[in-house]
Tab-separated table of C-alpha atoms in Angstrom:
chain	number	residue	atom	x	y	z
A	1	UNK	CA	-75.126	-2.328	50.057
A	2	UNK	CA	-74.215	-1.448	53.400
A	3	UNK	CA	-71.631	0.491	55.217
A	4	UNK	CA	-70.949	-1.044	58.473
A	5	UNK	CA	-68.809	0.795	61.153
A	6	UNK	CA	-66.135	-0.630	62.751
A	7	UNK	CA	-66.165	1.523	66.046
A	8	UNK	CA	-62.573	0.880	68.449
A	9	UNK	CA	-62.095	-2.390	70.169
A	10	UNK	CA	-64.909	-3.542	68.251
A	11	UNK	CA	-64.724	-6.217	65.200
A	12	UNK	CA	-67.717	-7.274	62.689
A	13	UNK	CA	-67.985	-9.419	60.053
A	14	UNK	CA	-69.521	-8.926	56.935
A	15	UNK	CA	-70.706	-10.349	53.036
A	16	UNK	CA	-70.626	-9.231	49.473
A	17	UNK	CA	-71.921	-6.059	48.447
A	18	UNK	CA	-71.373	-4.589	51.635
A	19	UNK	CA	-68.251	-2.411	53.074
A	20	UNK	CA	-66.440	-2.820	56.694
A	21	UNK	CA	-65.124	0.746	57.459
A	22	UNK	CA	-63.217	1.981	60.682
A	23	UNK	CA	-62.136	5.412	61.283
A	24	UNK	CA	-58.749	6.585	63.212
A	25	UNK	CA	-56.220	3.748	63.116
A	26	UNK	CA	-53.445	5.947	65.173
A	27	UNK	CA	-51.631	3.286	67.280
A	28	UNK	CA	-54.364	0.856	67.175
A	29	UNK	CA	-54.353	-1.466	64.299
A	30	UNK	CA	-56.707	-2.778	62.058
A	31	UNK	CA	-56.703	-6.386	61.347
A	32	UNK	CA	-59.250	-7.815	58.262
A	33	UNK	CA	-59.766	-11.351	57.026
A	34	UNK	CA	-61.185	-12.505	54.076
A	35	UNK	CA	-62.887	-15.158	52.050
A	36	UNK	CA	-62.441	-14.139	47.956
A	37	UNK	CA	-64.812	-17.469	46.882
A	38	UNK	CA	-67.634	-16.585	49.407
A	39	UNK	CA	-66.836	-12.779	49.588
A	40	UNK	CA	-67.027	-12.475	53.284
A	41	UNK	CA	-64.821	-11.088	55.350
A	42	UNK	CA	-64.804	-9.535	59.012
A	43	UNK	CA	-62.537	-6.327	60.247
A	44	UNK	CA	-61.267	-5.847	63.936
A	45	UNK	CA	-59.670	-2.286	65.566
A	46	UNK	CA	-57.529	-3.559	68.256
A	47	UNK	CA	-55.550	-0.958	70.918
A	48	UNK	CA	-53.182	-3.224	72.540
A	49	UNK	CA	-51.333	-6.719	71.582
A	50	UNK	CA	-52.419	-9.544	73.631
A	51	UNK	CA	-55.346	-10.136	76.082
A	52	UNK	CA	-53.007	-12.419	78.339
A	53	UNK	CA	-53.608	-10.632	82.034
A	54	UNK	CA	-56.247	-9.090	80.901
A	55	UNK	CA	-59.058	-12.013	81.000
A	56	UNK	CA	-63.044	-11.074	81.362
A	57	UNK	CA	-62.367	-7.795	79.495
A	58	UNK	CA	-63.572	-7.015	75.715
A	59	UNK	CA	-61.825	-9.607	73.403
A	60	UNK	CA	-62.440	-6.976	70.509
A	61	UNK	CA	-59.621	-4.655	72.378
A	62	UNK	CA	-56.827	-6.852	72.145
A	63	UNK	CA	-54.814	-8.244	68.749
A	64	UNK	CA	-54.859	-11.866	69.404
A	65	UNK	CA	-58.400	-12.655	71.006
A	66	UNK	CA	-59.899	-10.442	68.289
A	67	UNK	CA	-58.418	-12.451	65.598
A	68	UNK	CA	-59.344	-15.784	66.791
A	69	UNK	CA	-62.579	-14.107	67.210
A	70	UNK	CA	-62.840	-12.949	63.913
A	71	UNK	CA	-61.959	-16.298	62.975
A	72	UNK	CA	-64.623	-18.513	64.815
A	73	UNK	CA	-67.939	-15.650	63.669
A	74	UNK	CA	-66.649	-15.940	59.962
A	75	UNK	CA	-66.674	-19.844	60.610
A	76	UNK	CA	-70.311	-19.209	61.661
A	77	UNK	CA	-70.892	-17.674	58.045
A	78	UNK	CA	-69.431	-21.223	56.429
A	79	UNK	CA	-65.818	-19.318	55.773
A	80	UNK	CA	-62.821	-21.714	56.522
A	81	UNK	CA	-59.461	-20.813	58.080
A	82	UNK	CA	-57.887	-22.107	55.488
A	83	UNK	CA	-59.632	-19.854	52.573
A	84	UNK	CA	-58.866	-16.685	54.393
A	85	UNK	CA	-56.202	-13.810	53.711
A	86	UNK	CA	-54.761	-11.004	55.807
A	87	UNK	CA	-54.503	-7.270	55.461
A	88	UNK	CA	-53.243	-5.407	58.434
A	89	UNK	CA	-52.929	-1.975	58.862
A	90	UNK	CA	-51.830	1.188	61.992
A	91	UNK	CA	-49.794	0.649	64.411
A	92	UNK	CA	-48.448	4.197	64.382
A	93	UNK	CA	-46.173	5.908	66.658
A	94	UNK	CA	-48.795	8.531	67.519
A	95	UNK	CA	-46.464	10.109	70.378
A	96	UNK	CA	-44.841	13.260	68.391
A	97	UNK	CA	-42.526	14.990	70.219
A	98	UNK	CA	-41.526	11.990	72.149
A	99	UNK	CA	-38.453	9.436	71.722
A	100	UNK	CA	-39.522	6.345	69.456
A	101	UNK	CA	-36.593	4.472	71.978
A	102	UNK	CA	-39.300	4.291	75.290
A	103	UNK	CA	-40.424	0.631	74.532
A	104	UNK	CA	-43.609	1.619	76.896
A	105	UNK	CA	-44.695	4.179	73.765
A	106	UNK	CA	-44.395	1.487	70.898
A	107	UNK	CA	-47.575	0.784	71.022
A	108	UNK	CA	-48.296	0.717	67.858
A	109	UNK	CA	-45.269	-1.139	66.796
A	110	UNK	CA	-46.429	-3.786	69.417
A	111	UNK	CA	-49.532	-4.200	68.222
A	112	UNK	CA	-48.437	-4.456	64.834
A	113	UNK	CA	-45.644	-7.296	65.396
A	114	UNK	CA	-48.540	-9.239	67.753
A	115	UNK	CA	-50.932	-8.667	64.582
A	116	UNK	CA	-48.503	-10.638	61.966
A	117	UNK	CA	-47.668	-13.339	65.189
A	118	UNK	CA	-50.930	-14.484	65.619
A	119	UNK	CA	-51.725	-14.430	61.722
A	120	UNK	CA	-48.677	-16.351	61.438
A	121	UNK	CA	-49.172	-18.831	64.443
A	122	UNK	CA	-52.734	-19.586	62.507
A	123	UNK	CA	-51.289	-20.315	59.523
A	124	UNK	CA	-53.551	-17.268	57.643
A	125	UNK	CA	-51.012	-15.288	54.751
A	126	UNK	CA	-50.598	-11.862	55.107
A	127	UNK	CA	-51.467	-10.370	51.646
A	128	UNK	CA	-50.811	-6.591	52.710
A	129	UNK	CA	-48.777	-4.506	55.354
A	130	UNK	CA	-49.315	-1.206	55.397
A	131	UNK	CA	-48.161	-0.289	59.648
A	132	UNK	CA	-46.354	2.215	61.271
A	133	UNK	CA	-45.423	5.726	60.527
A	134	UNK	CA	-46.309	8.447	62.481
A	135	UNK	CA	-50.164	9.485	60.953
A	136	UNK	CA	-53.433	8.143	61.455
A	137	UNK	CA	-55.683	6.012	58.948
A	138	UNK	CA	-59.257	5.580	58.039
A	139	UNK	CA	-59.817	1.653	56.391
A	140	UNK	CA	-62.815	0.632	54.230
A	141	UNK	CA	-62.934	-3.436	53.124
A	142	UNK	CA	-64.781	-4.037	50.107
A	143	UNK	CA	-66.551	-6.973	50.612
A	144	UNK	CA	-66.912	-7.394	46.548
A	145	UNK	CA	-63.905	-8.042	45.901
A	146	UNK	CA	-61.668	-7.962	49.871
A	147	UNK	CA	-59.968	-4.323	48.112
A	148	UNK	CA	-58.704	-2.278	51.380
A	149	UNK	CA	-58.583	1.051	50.574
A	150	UNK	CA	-56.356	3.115	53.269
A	151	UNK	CA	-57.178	7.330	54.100
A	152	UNK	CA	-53.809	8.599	55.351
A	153	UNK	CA	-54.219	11.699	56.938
A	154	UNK	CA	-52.395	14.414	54.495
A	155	UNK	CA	-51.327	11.702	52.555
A	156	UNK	CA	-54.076	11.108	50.427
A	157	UNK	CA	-55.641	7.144	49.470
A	158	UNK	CA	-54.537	4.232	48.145
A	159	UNK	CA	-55.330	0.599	47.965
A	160	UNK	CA	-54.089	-2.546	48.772
């Protein structure tokens, strides 16, 4: 088994017995898919919502190219769209001190709501939701069985 590190604007995919893990979901959000019958499953840490305008760059970076992304690797590995499931997590307002009203800080509620979109748009459920807030989060996917467990800082673990 095998912890693989997920680093920002980065994705990977990976297969049973080993763990996806990325560290510091503030406003960024993480985005895994998974396979339960083949146990494979991929994670992406995206910082902003769409790569529209911002073609040539890192696909990894943005919500919706990382997802398709995600998508066509794990159909490398024999996965299907159709057997895959959603977790997404972050999206935080990381901006303390500042007014949640300036639409230009809502990052992380941006990336979120482009996060469920493009899950929706591809027809791939959304098992678990765990966005917002105002802390950061650490996410490790369990290949075994597609568990996600979620590190909030000073608010402790828990798994969905």
């Amino acid at each position: 088994m095998a912890t693989i590190i997920v680093g920002m604007a980065d994705l990977k995919v990976a297969k049973a017995p080993d763990i996806l893990t990325t560290l510091g979901l503030g406003s960024c959000v993480g985005i895994t898919l998974y396979d339960r019958a083949k146990k494979i499953g991929g994670m992406a840490h995206c910082m902003l919502p769409t790569y529209k305008g911002f073609e040539g760059q890192n696909i990894a970076k943005f919500v919706d190219s990382a997802v398709i992304e995600l998508i066509n690797q794990l159909g490398r590995m024999g996965v299907t769209k159709a057997a895959l499931v959603a977790k997404i997590t972050g999206g935080a307002h990381m901006f303390r001190g500042v007014s949640q009203n300036n639409d230009l800080l809502k990052i992380g509620e941006r990336n979120a709501a482009a996060g469920l979109a493009i899950l929706r748009q591809l027809s791939i459920p959304v098992h678990a939701n765990d966005t917002g807030g105002t802390h950061g989060r650490t996410i490790e996917l369990d290949m075994e069985n597609g568990a996600l467990k979620i590190k909030t800082v000073g608010l402790g673990e828990k798994f969905i």
